mmCIF file with all atom_site columns, C-alpha atoms in Angstrom:
data_model
loop_
_atom_site.group_PDB
_atom_site.id
_atom_site.type_symbol
_atom_site.label_atom_id
_atom_site.label_alt_id
_atom_site.label_comp_id
_atom_site.label_asym_id
_atom_site.label_entity_id
_atom_site.label_seq_id
_atom_site.pdbx_PDB_ins_code
_atom_site.Cartn_x
_atom_site.Cartn_y
_atom_site.Cartn_z
_atom_site.occupancy
_atom_site.B_iso_or_equiv
_atom_site.pdbx_formal_charge
_atom_site.auth_seq_id
_atom_site.auth_comp_id
_atom_site.auth_asym_id
_atom_site.auth_atom_id
_atom_site.pdbx_PDB_model_num
ATOM 1   C CA . PRO A 1 1   ? 40.611 10.174  -32.072 1.00 75.00 ? 2   PRO A CA 1
ATOM 2   C CA . GLY A 1 2   ? 37.922 12.270  -30.253 1.00 88.00 ? 3   GLY A CA 1
ATOM 3   C CA . PHE A 1 3   ? 35.289 9.838   -29.411 1.00 93.00 ? 4   PHE A CA 1
ATOM 4   C CA . VAL A 1 4   ? 32.976 9.804   -26.430 1.00 96.00 ? 5   VAL A CA 1
ATOM 5   C CA . ILE A 1 5   ? 31.923 6.664   -24.074 1.00 95.00 ? 6   ILE A CA 1
ATOM 6   C CA . LEU A 1 6   ? 29.154 7.767   -22.171 1.00 95.00 ? 7   LEU A CA 1
ATOM 7   C CA . GLY A 1 7   ? 27.352 5.412   -19.729 1.00 95.00 ? 8   GLY A CA 1
ATOM 8   C CA . LEU A 1 8   ? 23.885 6.202   -19.191 1.00 91.00 ? 9   LEU A CA 1
ATOM 9   C CA . GLY A 1 9   ? 22.551 5.236   -15.726 1.00 86.00 ? 10  GLY A CA 1
ATOM 10  C CA . PHE A 1 10  ? 25.962 4.401   -14.588 1.00 81.00 ? 11  PHE A CA 1
ATOM 11  C CA . ALA A 1 11  ? 26.542 1.474   -16.845 1.00 92.00 ? 12  ALA A CA 1
ATOM 12  C CA . THR A 1 12  ? 28.522 -1.148  -15.391 1.00 93.00 ? 13  THR A CA 1
ATOM 13  C CA . LEU A 1 13  ? 31.558 -2.667  -17.286 1.00 95.00 ? 14  LEU A CA 1
ATOM 14  C CA . VAL A 1 14  ? 33.064 -5.776  -15.900 1.00 94.00 ? 15  VAL A CA 1
ATOM 15  C CA . SER A 1 15  ? 36.375 -7.213  -16.818 1.00 93.00 ? 16  SER A CA 1
ATOM 16  C CA . LEU A 1 16  ? 36.040 -10.797 -17.386 1.00 85.00 ? 17  LEU A CA 1
ATOM 17  C CA . GLY A 1 17  ? 39.633 -11.544 -17.714 1.00 85.00 ? 18  GLY A CA 1
ATOM 18  C CA . SER A 1 18  ? 42.952 -10.183 -16.699 1.00 91.00 ? 19  SER A CA 1
ATOM 19  C CA . LEU A 1 19  ? 42.497 -7.629  -19.428 1.00 93.00 ? 20  LEU A CA 1
ATOM 20  C CA . PRO A 1 20  ? 41.049 -4.211  -18.815 1.00 96.00 ? 21  PRO A CA 1
ATOM 21  C CA . ALA A 1 21  ? 37.483 -3.229  -19.014 1.00 96.00 ? 22  ALA A CA 1
ATOM 22  C CA . ILE A 1 22  ? 38.290 -0.225  -21.061 1.00 96.00 ? 23  ILE A CA 1
ATOM 23  C CA . HIS A 1 23  ? 41.810 0.330   -22.756 1.00 96.00 ? 24  HIS A CA 1
ATOM 24  C CA . ILE A 1 24  ? 42.201 3.873   -24.242 1.00 96.00 ? 25  ILE A CA 1
ATOM 25  C CA . VAL A 1 25  ? 44.865 4.044   -26.863 1.00 96.00 ? 26  VAL A CA 1
ATOM 26  C CA . THR A 1 26  ? 43.683 7.057   -28.931 1.00 96.00 ? 27  THR A CA 1
ATOM 27  C CA . ASP A 1 27  ? 43.894 10.811  -28.196 1.00 97.00 ? 28  ASP A CA 1
ATOM 28  C CA . ASN A 1 28  ? 41.059 13.349  -27.202 1.00 98.00 ? 29  ASN A CA 1
ATOM 29  C CA . VAL A 1 29  ? 38.648 10.565  -25.866 1.00 98.00 ? 30  VAL A CA 1
ATOM 30  C CA . ARG A 1 30  ? 35.789 11.718  -23.199 1.00 97.00 ? 31  ARG A CA 1
ATOM 31  C CA . ILE A 1 31  ? 34.630 8.902   -20.804 1.00 97.00 ? 32  ILE A CA 1
ATOM 32  C CA . ALA A 1 32  ? 31.869 9.558   -18.285 1.00 97.00 ? 33  ALA A CA 1
ATOM 33  C CA . GLY A 1 33  ? 29.152 8.057   -16.083 1.00 96.00 ? 34  GLY A CA 1
ATOM 34  C CA . VAL A 1 34  ? 30.901 4.413   -16.181 1.00 97.00 ? 35  VAL A CA 1
ATOM 35  C CA . LEU A 1 35  ? 31.511 1.829   -13.266 1.00 97.00 ? 36  LEU A CA 1
ATOM 36  C CA . LEU A 1 36  ? 34.101 -0.609  -13.814 1.00 97.00 ? 37  LEU A CA 1
ATOM 37  C CA . GLU A 1 37  ? 34.037 -3.739  -12.089 1.00 96.00 ? 38  GLU A CA 1
ATOM 38  C CA . GLY A 1 38  ? 36.871 -6.371  -11.330 1.00 95.00 ? 39  GLY A CA 1
ATOM 39  C CA . GLY A 1 39  ? 35.295 -9.519  -12.434 1.00 92.00 ? 40  GLY A CA 1
ATOM 40  C CA . PHE A 1 40  ? 38.261 -11.842 -12.619 1.00 92.00 ? 41  PHE A CA 1
ATOM 41  C CA . ASP A 1 41  ? 38.067 -14.609 -9.847  1.00 92.00 ? 42  ASP A CA 1
ATOM 42  C CA . ALA A 1 42  ? 40.521 -14.008 -7.299  1.00 93.00 ? 43  ALA A CA 1
ATOM 43  C CA . THR A 1 43  ? 43.883 -15.634 -7.940  1.00 92.00 ? 44  THR A CA 1
ATOM 44  C CA . PRO A 1 44  ? 46.914 -14.416 -6.140  1.00 90.00 ? 45  PRO A CA 1
ATOM 45  C CA . SER A 1 45  ? 49.339 -15.734 -8.543  1.00 92.00 ? 46  SER A CA 1
ATOM 46  C CA . ILE A 1 46  ? 47.839 -13.857 -11.488 1.00 92.00 ? 47  ILE A CA 1
ATOM 47  C CA . LYS A 1 47  ? 48.301 -9.987  -11.961 1.00 93.00 ? 48  LYS A CA 1
ATOM 48  C CA . THR A 1 48  ? 45.257 -8.245  -13.762 1.00 94.00 ? 49  THR A CA 1
ATOM 49  C CA . GLU A 1 49  ? 45.799 -5.198  -16.040 1.00 95.00 ? 50  GLU A CA 1
ATOM 50  C CA . ALA A 1 50  ? 43.963 -2.020  -14.803 1.00 97.00 ? 51  ALA A CA 1
ATOM 51  C CA . LEU A 1 51  ? 40.359 -2.088  -14.984 1.00 98.00 ? 52  LEU A CA 1
ATOM 52  C CA . LEU A 1 52  ? 40.813 1.376   -17.016 1.00 98.00 ? 53  LEU A CA 1
ATOM 53  C CA . LEU A 1 53  ? 44.260 1.492   -18.981 1.00 98.00 ? 54  LEU A CA 1
ATOM 54  C CA . TRP A 1 54  ? 44.360 4.958   -20.482 1.00 98.00 ? 55  TRP A CA 1
ATOM 55  C CA . SER A 1 55  ? 47.340 5.239   -22.928 1.00 97.00 ? 56  SER A CA 1
ATOM 56  C CA . GLY A 1 56  ? 45.754 8.103   -24.912 1.00 97.00 ? 57  GLY A CA 1
ATOM 57  C CA . ASN A 1 57  ? 46.619 11.857  -24.396 1.00 98.00 ? 58  ASN A CA 1
ATOM 58  C CA . ARG A 1 58  ? 44.580 15.045  -23.846 1.00 98.00 ? 59  ARG A CA 1
ATOM 59  C CA . GLY A 1 59  ? 41.471 13.168  -22.751 1.00 98.00 ? 60  GLY A CA 1
ATOM 60  C CA . VAL A 1 60  ? 38.753 13.750  -20.018 1.00 98.00 ? 61  VAL A CA 1
ATOM 61  C CA . ALA A 1 61  ? 37.184 11.239  -17.673 1.00 97.00 ? 62  ALA A CA 1
ATOM 62  C CA . SER A 1 62  ? 34.131 12.247  -15.744 1.00 97.00 ? 63  SER A CA 1
ATOM 63  C CA . ASP A 1 63  ? 32.065 10.557  -12.705 1.00 97.00 ? 64  ASP A CA 1
ATOM 64  C CA . LEU A 1 64  ? 34.311 7.466   -13.223 1.00 97.00 ? 65  LEU A CA 1
ATOM 65  C CA . PHE A 1 65  ? 33.948 4.603   -10.553 1.00 97.00 ? 66  PHE A CA 1
ATOM 66  C CA . ALA A 1 66  ? 35.892 1.410   -10.072 1.00 97.00 ? 67  ALA A CA 1
ATOM 67  C CA . ARG A 1 67  ? 35.267 -1.382  -7.716  1.00 95.00 ? 68  ARG A CA 1
ATOM 68  C CA . VAL A 1 68  ? 36.285 -4.998  -6.559  1.00 95.00 ? 69  VAL A CA 1
ATOM 69  C CA . GLY A 1 69  ? 34.160 -6.934  -4.392  1.00 91.00 ? 70  GLY A CA 1
ATOM 70  C CA . SER A 1 70  ? 31.703 -9.835  -4.028  1.00 88.00 ? 71  SER A CA 1
ATOM 71  C CA . PHE A 1 71  ? 28.294 -9.033  -5.151  1.00 90.00 ? 72  PHE A CA 1
ATOM 72  C CA . LYS A 1 72  ? 25.072 -11.082 -5.055  1.00 90.00 ? 73  LYS A CA 1
ATOM 73  C CA . TYR A 1 73  ? 23.925 -10.296 -8.673  1.00 91.00 ? 74  TYR A CA 1
ATOM 74  C CA . GLU A 1 74  ? 24.117 -13.224 -11.270 1.00 92.00 ? 75  GLU A CA 1
ATOM 75  C CA . THR A 1 75  ? 24.577 -13.226 -15.018 1.00 91.00 ? 76  THR A CA 1
ATOM 76  C CA . TYR A 1 76  ? 26.104 -15.657 -17.407 1.00 90.00 ? 77  TYR A CA 1
ATOM 77  C CA . PHE A 1 77  ? 29.566 -14.113 -16.916 1.00 87.00 ? 78  PHE A CA 1
ATOM 78  C CA . HIS A 1 78  ? 29.236 -13.358 -13.258 1.00 88.00 ? 79  HIS A CA 1
ATOM 79  C CA . ARG A 1 79  ? 28.793 -15.939 -10.482 1.00 90.00 ? 80  ARG A CA 1
ATOM 80  C CA . PRO A 1 80  ? 27.247 -14.525 -7.201  1.00 92.00 ? 81  PRO A CA 1
ATOM 81  C CA . CYS A 1 81  ? 29.225 -14.071 -3.849  1.00 90.00 ? 82  CYS A CA 1
ATOM 82  C CA . THR A 1 82  ? 32.743 -14.895 -5.254  1.00 91.00 ? 83  THR A CA 1
ATOM 83  C CA . ALA A 1 83  ? 35.820 -13.206 -4.412  1.00 92.00 ? 84  ALA A CA 1
ATOM 84  C CA . LYS A 1 84  ? 37.047 -10.990 -7.210  1.00 93.00 ? 85  LYS A CA 1
ATOM 85  C CA . GLN A 1 85  ? 40.320 -9.230  -8.372  1.00 95.00 ? 86  GLN A CA 1
ATOM 86  C CA . ALA A 1 86  ? 41.527 -6.048  -9.709  1.00 96.00 ? 87  ALA A CA 1
ATOM 87  C CA . ASN A 1 87  ? 45.260 -5.220  -9.259  1.00 96.00 ? 88  ASN A CA 1
ATOM 88  C CA . ILE A 1 88  ? 44.896 -1.708  -10.443 1.00 97.00 ? 89  ILE A CA 1
ATOM 89  C CA . PHE A 1 89  ? 41.618 0.033   -10.697 1.00 98.00 ? 90  PHE A CA 1
ATOM 90  C CA . VAL A 1 90  ? 42.679 3.198   -12.892 1.00 98.00 ? 91  VAL A CA 1
ATOM 91  C CA . GLN A 1 91  ? 46.006 3.653   -14.742 1.00 98.00 ? 92  GLN A CA 1
ATOM 92  C CA . VAL A 1 92  ? 46.743 6.663   -16.616 1.00 98.00 ? 93  VAL A CA 1
ATOM 93  C CA . ASP A 1 93  ? 49.890 6.419   -18.836 1.00 98.00 ? 94  ASP A CA 1
ATOM 94  C CA . GLY A 1 94  ? 48.901 9.300   -21.484 1.00 97.00 ? 95  GLY A CA 1
ATOM 95  C CA . ILE A 1 95  ? 49.848 12.919  -21.096 1.00 98.00 ? 96  ILE A CA 1
ATOM 96  C CA . ASP A 1 96  ? 47.679 16.012  -20.374 1.00 98.00 ? 97  ASP A CA 1
ATOM 97  C CA . ASN A 1 97  ? 44.590 13.925  -19.281 1.00 98.00 ? 98  ASN A CA 1
ATOM 98  C CA . VAL A 1 98  ? 42.072 15.088  -16.693 1.00 98.00 ? 99  VAL A CA 1
ATOM 99  C CA . VAL A 1 99  ? 40.072 13.039  -14.158 1.00 98.00 ? 100 VAL A CA 1
ATOM 100 C CA . ASP A 1 100 ? 37.081 14.788  -12.671 1.00 98.00 ? 101 ASP A CA 1
ATOM 101 C CA . HIS A 1 101 ? 35.400 12.849  -9.728  1.00 97.00 ? 102 HIS A CA 1
ATOM 102 C CA . THR A 1 102 ? 36.350 9.333   -9.265  1.00 97.00 ? 103 THR A CA 1
ATOM 103 C CA . TRP A 1 103 ? 35.527 6.760   -6.495  1.00 97.00 ? 104 TRP A CA 1
ATOM 104 C CA . LEU A 1 104 ? 37.761 3.633   -6.678  1.00 98.00 ? 105 LEU A CA 1
ATOM 105 C CA . TRP A 1 105 ? 36.762 1.282   -3.832  1.00 96.00 ? 106 TRP A CA 1
ATOM 106 C CA . HIS A 1 106 ? 37.631 -2.099  -2.567  1.00 93.00 ? 107 HIS A CA 1
ATOM 107 C CA . ALA A 1 107 ? 34.520 -3.028  -1.068  1.00 90.00 ? 108 ALA A CA 1
ATOM 108 C CA . ASP A 1 108 ? 34.938 -3.300  2.754   1.00 86.00 ? 109 ASP A CA 1
ATOM 109 C CA . HIS A 1 109 ? 31.181 -4.702  3.082   1.00 83.00 ? 110 HIS A CA 1
ATOM 110 C CA . ASP A 1 110 ? 28.940 -6.523  0.530   1.00 84.00 ? 111 ASP A CA 1
ATOM 111 C CA . ASP A 1 111 ? 25.454 -7.867  0.048   1.00 84.00 ? 112 ASP A CA 1
ATOM 112 C CA . CYS A 1 112 ? 26.622 -11.344 0.262   1.00 85.00 ? 113 CYS A CA 1
ATOM 113 C CA . SER A 1 113 ? 27.462 -11.413 3.780   1.00 79.00 ? 114 SER A CA 1
ATOM 114 C CA . ASN A 1 114 ? 26.530 -9.941  7.139   1.00 67.00 ? 115 ASN A CA 1
ATOM 115 C CA . LYS A 1 115 ? 29.432 -10.756 9.004   1.00 66.00 ? 116 LYS A CA 1
ATOM 116 C CA . TRP A 1 116 ? 31.382 -7.494  8.673   1.00 62.00 ? 117 TRP A CA 1
ATOM 117 C CA . PRO A 1 117 ? 34.256 -6.953  8.866   1.00 64.00 ? 118 PRO A CA 1
ATOM 118 C CA . ASP A 1 118 ? 34.829 -10.644 7.780   1.00 65.00 ? 119 ASP A CA 1
ATOM 119 C CA . SER A 1 119 ? 32.737 -10.263 4.538   1.00 75.00 ? 120 SER A CA 1
ATOM 120 C CA . ILE A 1 120 ? 33.874 -11.719 1.402   1.00 76.00 ? 121 ILE A CA 1
ATOM 121 C CA . SER A 1 121 ? 34.699 -8.549  -0.295  1.00 78.00 ? 122 SER A CA 1
ATOM 122 C CA . ALA A 1 122 ? 36.903 -7.445  2.756   1.00 80.00 ? 123 ALA A CA 1
ATOM 123 C CA . ALA A 1 123 ? 38.511 -10.722 3.570   1.00 80.00 ? 124 ALA A CA 1
ATOM 124 C CA . THR A 1 124 ? 39.121 -12.458 0.237   1.00 87.00 ? 125 THR A CA 1
ATOM 125 C CA . CYS A 1 125 ? 38.808 -10.107 -2.755  1.00 90.00 ? 126 CYS A CA 1
ATOM 126 C CA . ILE A 1 126 ? 42.241 -8.920  -4.124  1.00 92.00 ? 127 ILE A CA 1
ATOM 127 C CA . SER A 1 127 ? 43.067 -5.427  -4.881  1.00 93.00 ? 128 SER A CA 1
ATOM 128 C CA . GLY A 1 128 ? 46.415 -3.300  -5.609  1.00 94.00 ? 129 GLY A CA 1
ATOM 129 C CA . ASN A 1 129 ? 46.472 0.211   -6.409  1.00 96.00 ? 130 ASN A CA 1
ATOM 130 C CA . GLY A 1 130 ? 43.408 2.658   -6.571  1.00 97.00 ? 131 GLY A CA 1
ATOM 131 C CA . LEU A 1 131 ? 45.061 5.153   -9.099  1.00 98.00 ? 132 LEU A CA 1
ATOM 132 C CA . VAL A 1 132 ? 48.422 4.630   -10.877 1.00 98.00 ? 133 VAL A CA 1
ATOM 133 C CA . VAL A 1 133 ? 49.751 7.593   -12.859 1.00 98.00 ? 134 VAL A CA 1
ATOM 134 C CA . TYR A 1 134 ? 52.750 7.721   -15.087 1.00 97.00 ? 135 TYR A CA 1
ATOM 135 C CA . GLY A 1 135 ? 51.509 10.271  -17.707 1.00 97.00 ? 136 GLY A CA 1
ATOM 136 C CA . ASP A 1 136 ? 52.819 13.650  -17.249 1.00 97.00 ? 137 ASP A CA 1
ATOM 137 C CA . ARG A 1 137 ? 50.617 16.816  -16.499 1.00 98.00 ? 138 ARG A CA 1
ATOM 138 C CA . THR A 1 138 ? 47.658 14.662  -15.268 1.00 98.00 ? 139 THR A CA 1
ATOM 139 C CA . ILE A 1 139 ? 44.976 16.749  -13.364 1.00 98.00 ? 140 ILE A CA 1
ATOM 140 C CA . VAL A 1 140 ? 42.516 15.118  -11.093 1.00 98.00 ? 141 VAL A CA 1
ATOM 141 C CA . TYR A 1 141 ? 39.517 16.665  -9.356  1.00 98.00 ? 142 TYR A CA 1
ATOM 142 C CA . GLY A 1 142 ? 37.884 14.752  -6.617  1.00 98.00 ? 143 GLY A CA 1
ATOM 143 C CA . LEU A 1 143 ? 39.883 11.825  -6.348  1.00 98.00 ? 144 LEU A CA 1
ATOM 144 C CA . GLN A 1 144 ? 38.531 9.104   -3.784  1.00 98.00 ? 145 GLN A CA 1
ATOM 145 C CA . SER A 1 145 ? 40.302 5.854   -3.299  1.00 97.00 ? 146 SER A CA 1
ATOM 146 C CA . GLU A 1 146 ? 39.358 3.410   -0.567  1.00 95.00 ? 147 GLU A CA 1
ATOM 147 C CA . HIS A 1 147 ? 40.693 0.096   0.971   1.00 92.00 ? 148 HIS A CA 1
ATOM 148 C CA . THR A 1 148 ? 42.870 -1.077  -1.708  1.00 93.00 ? 149 THR A CA 1
ATOM 149 C CA . MET A 1 149 ? 45.526 -3.321  -0.475  1.00 91.00 ? 150 MET A CA 1
ATOM 150 C CA . GLN A 1 150 ? 48.596 -1.645  -2.041  1.00 92.00 ? 151 GLN A CA 1
ATOM 151 C CA . ASP A 1 151 ? 49.381 2.233   -2.353  1.00 93.00 ? 152 ASP A CA 1
ATOM 152 C CA . GLN A 1 152 ? 45.799 4.004   -2.601  1.00 95.00 ? 153 GLN A CA 1
ATOM 153 C CA . VAL A 1 153 ? 47.609 6.160   -5.284  1.00 97.00 ? 154 VAL A CA 1
ATOM 154 C CA . TYR A 1 154 ? 51.066 5.482   -6.985  1.00 97.00 ? 155 TYR A CA 1
ATOM 155 C CA . TRP A 1 155 ? 51.857 8.599   -8.789  1.00 97.00 ? 156 TRP A CA 1
ATOM 156 C CA . ARG A 1 156 ? 55.190 8.714   -10.929 1.00 97.00 ? 157 ARG A CA 1
ATOM 157 C CA . GLY A 1 157 ? 54.093 11.370  -13.623 1.00 96.00 ? 158 GLY A CA 1
ATOM 158 C CA . ASN A 1 158 ? 55.626 14.844  -13.417 1.00 96.00 ? 159 ASN A CA 1
ATOM 159 C CA . GLY A 1 159 ? 53.693 18.202  -13.578 1.00 96.00 ? 160 GLY A CA 1
ATOM 160 C CA . GLY A 1 160 ? 50.553 16.683  -12.300 1.00 97.00 ? 161 GLY A CA 1
ATOM 161 C CA . LYS A 1 161 ? 47.910 18.063  -9.805  1.00 97.00 ? 162 LYS A CA 1
ATOM 162 C CA . VAL A 1 162 ? 45.028 16.711  -7.306  1.00 97.00 ? 163 VAL A CA 1
ATOM 163 C CA . PHE A 1 163 ? 42.439 18.913  -6.063  1.00 98.00 ? 164 PHE A CA 1
ATOM 164 C CA . PHE A 1 164 ? 40.584 17.163  -3.248  1.00 98.00 ? 165 PHE A CA 1
ATOM 165 C CA . TYR A 1 165 ? 41.646 13.774  -2.299  1.00 97.00 ? 166 TYR A CA 1
ATOM 166 C CA . GLN A 1 166 ? 39.697 11.567  0.231   1.00 97.00 ? 167 GLN A CA 1
ATOM 167 C CA . ASN A 1 167 ? 41.100 8.353   1.223   1.00 95.00 ? 168 ASN A CA 1
ATOM 168 C CA . GLU A 1 168 ? 40.345 5.502   3.825   1.00 92.00 ? 169 GLU A CA 1
ATOM 169 C CA . LEU A 1 169 ? 43.066 2.806   4.192   1.00 90.00 ? 170 LEU A CA 1
ATOM 170 C CA . PRO A 1 170 ? 41.920 -0.657  4.650   1.00 86.00 ? 171 PRO A CA 1
ATOM 171 C CA . TYR A 1 171 ? 41.240 -0.542  8.491   1.00 81.00 ? 172 TYR A CA 1
ATOM 172 C CA . ILE A 1 172 ? 40.165 -4.155  8.647   1.00 76.00 ? 173 ILE A CA 1
ATOM 173 C CA . ASN A 1 173 ? 43.694 -5.105  7.992   1.00 74.00 ? 174 ASN A CA 1
ATOM 174 C CA . PRO A 1 174 ? 45.899 -4.394  10.934  1.00 74.00 ? 175 PRO A CA 1
ATOM 175 C CA . TYR A 1 175 ? 48.940 -5.390  9.024   1.00 77.00 ? 176 TYR A CA 1
ATOM 176 C CA . PHE A 1 176 ? 48.509 -2.939  6.417   1.00 80.00 ? 177 PHE A CA 1
ATOM 177 C CA . ARG A 1 177 ? 51.793 -0.507  6.092   1.00 83.00 ? 178 ARG A CA 1
ATOM 178 C CA . ARG A 1 178 ? 51.353 1.211   2.908   1.00 85.00 ? 179 ARG A CA 1
ATOM 179 C CA . PRO A 1 179 ? 50.939 5.062   2.222   1.00 85.00 ? 180 PRO A CA 1
ATOM 180 C CA . GLY A 1 180 ? 47.777 6.426   1.177   1.00 88.00 ? 181 GLY A CA 1
ATOM 181 C CA . TYR A 1 181 ? 49.345 8.389   -1.418  1.00 91.00 ? 182 TYR A CA 1
ATOM 182 C CA . ASN A 1 182 ? 52.870 7.348   -2.851  1.00 92.00 ? 183 ASN A CA 1
ATOM 183 C CA . PHE A 1 183 ? 54.433 10.172  -4.915  1.00 90.00 ? 184 PHE A CA 1
ATOM 184 C CA . GLY A 1 184 ? 57.964 10.226  -6.190  1.00 80.00 ? 185 GLY A CA 1
ATOM 185 C CA . MET A 1 185 ? 60.570 8.492   -8.469  1.00 68.00 ? 186 MET A CA 1
ATOM 186 C CA . ASP A 1 186 ? 61.354 4.734   -8.579  1.00 62.00 ? 187 ASP A CA 1
#
């Protein structure tokens, strides 16, 4: 318990399969300056785990960004300009966690196409929820969630708080009928 994950220069961690890029299971973890990217090829029949799955308690995440989109860069594990998937960007299951400044983004434009709004990212990438909270007493400062194809925020934890929420619904989908913020009991 009690370790730090610090991304210098906004380190990008790409989830290569349906498993999380980061899974925190211990308490008192600090994570900051990290960009999480959905790297799983879009497959509607398969559900991916959250890019960040946070089961530990009493931790802090600062400057945490997550995205799914189609991007030109190429590595041995990333084919350029392919549709990607992330069903949940960040999921907080632990209690008493704090999230400070996060941007959770389903790309509505990309560097692979100039045909906006019919970009590869907007039209064929798959996303679900930006933030899912089951943990009690979660506090979030500066929550930004944009364009995901399910509820931008799905909150079921008790006693939590959000200070500043910015949201853009997926405006390129005329059939989108989900709330930007879904709070309540199942």
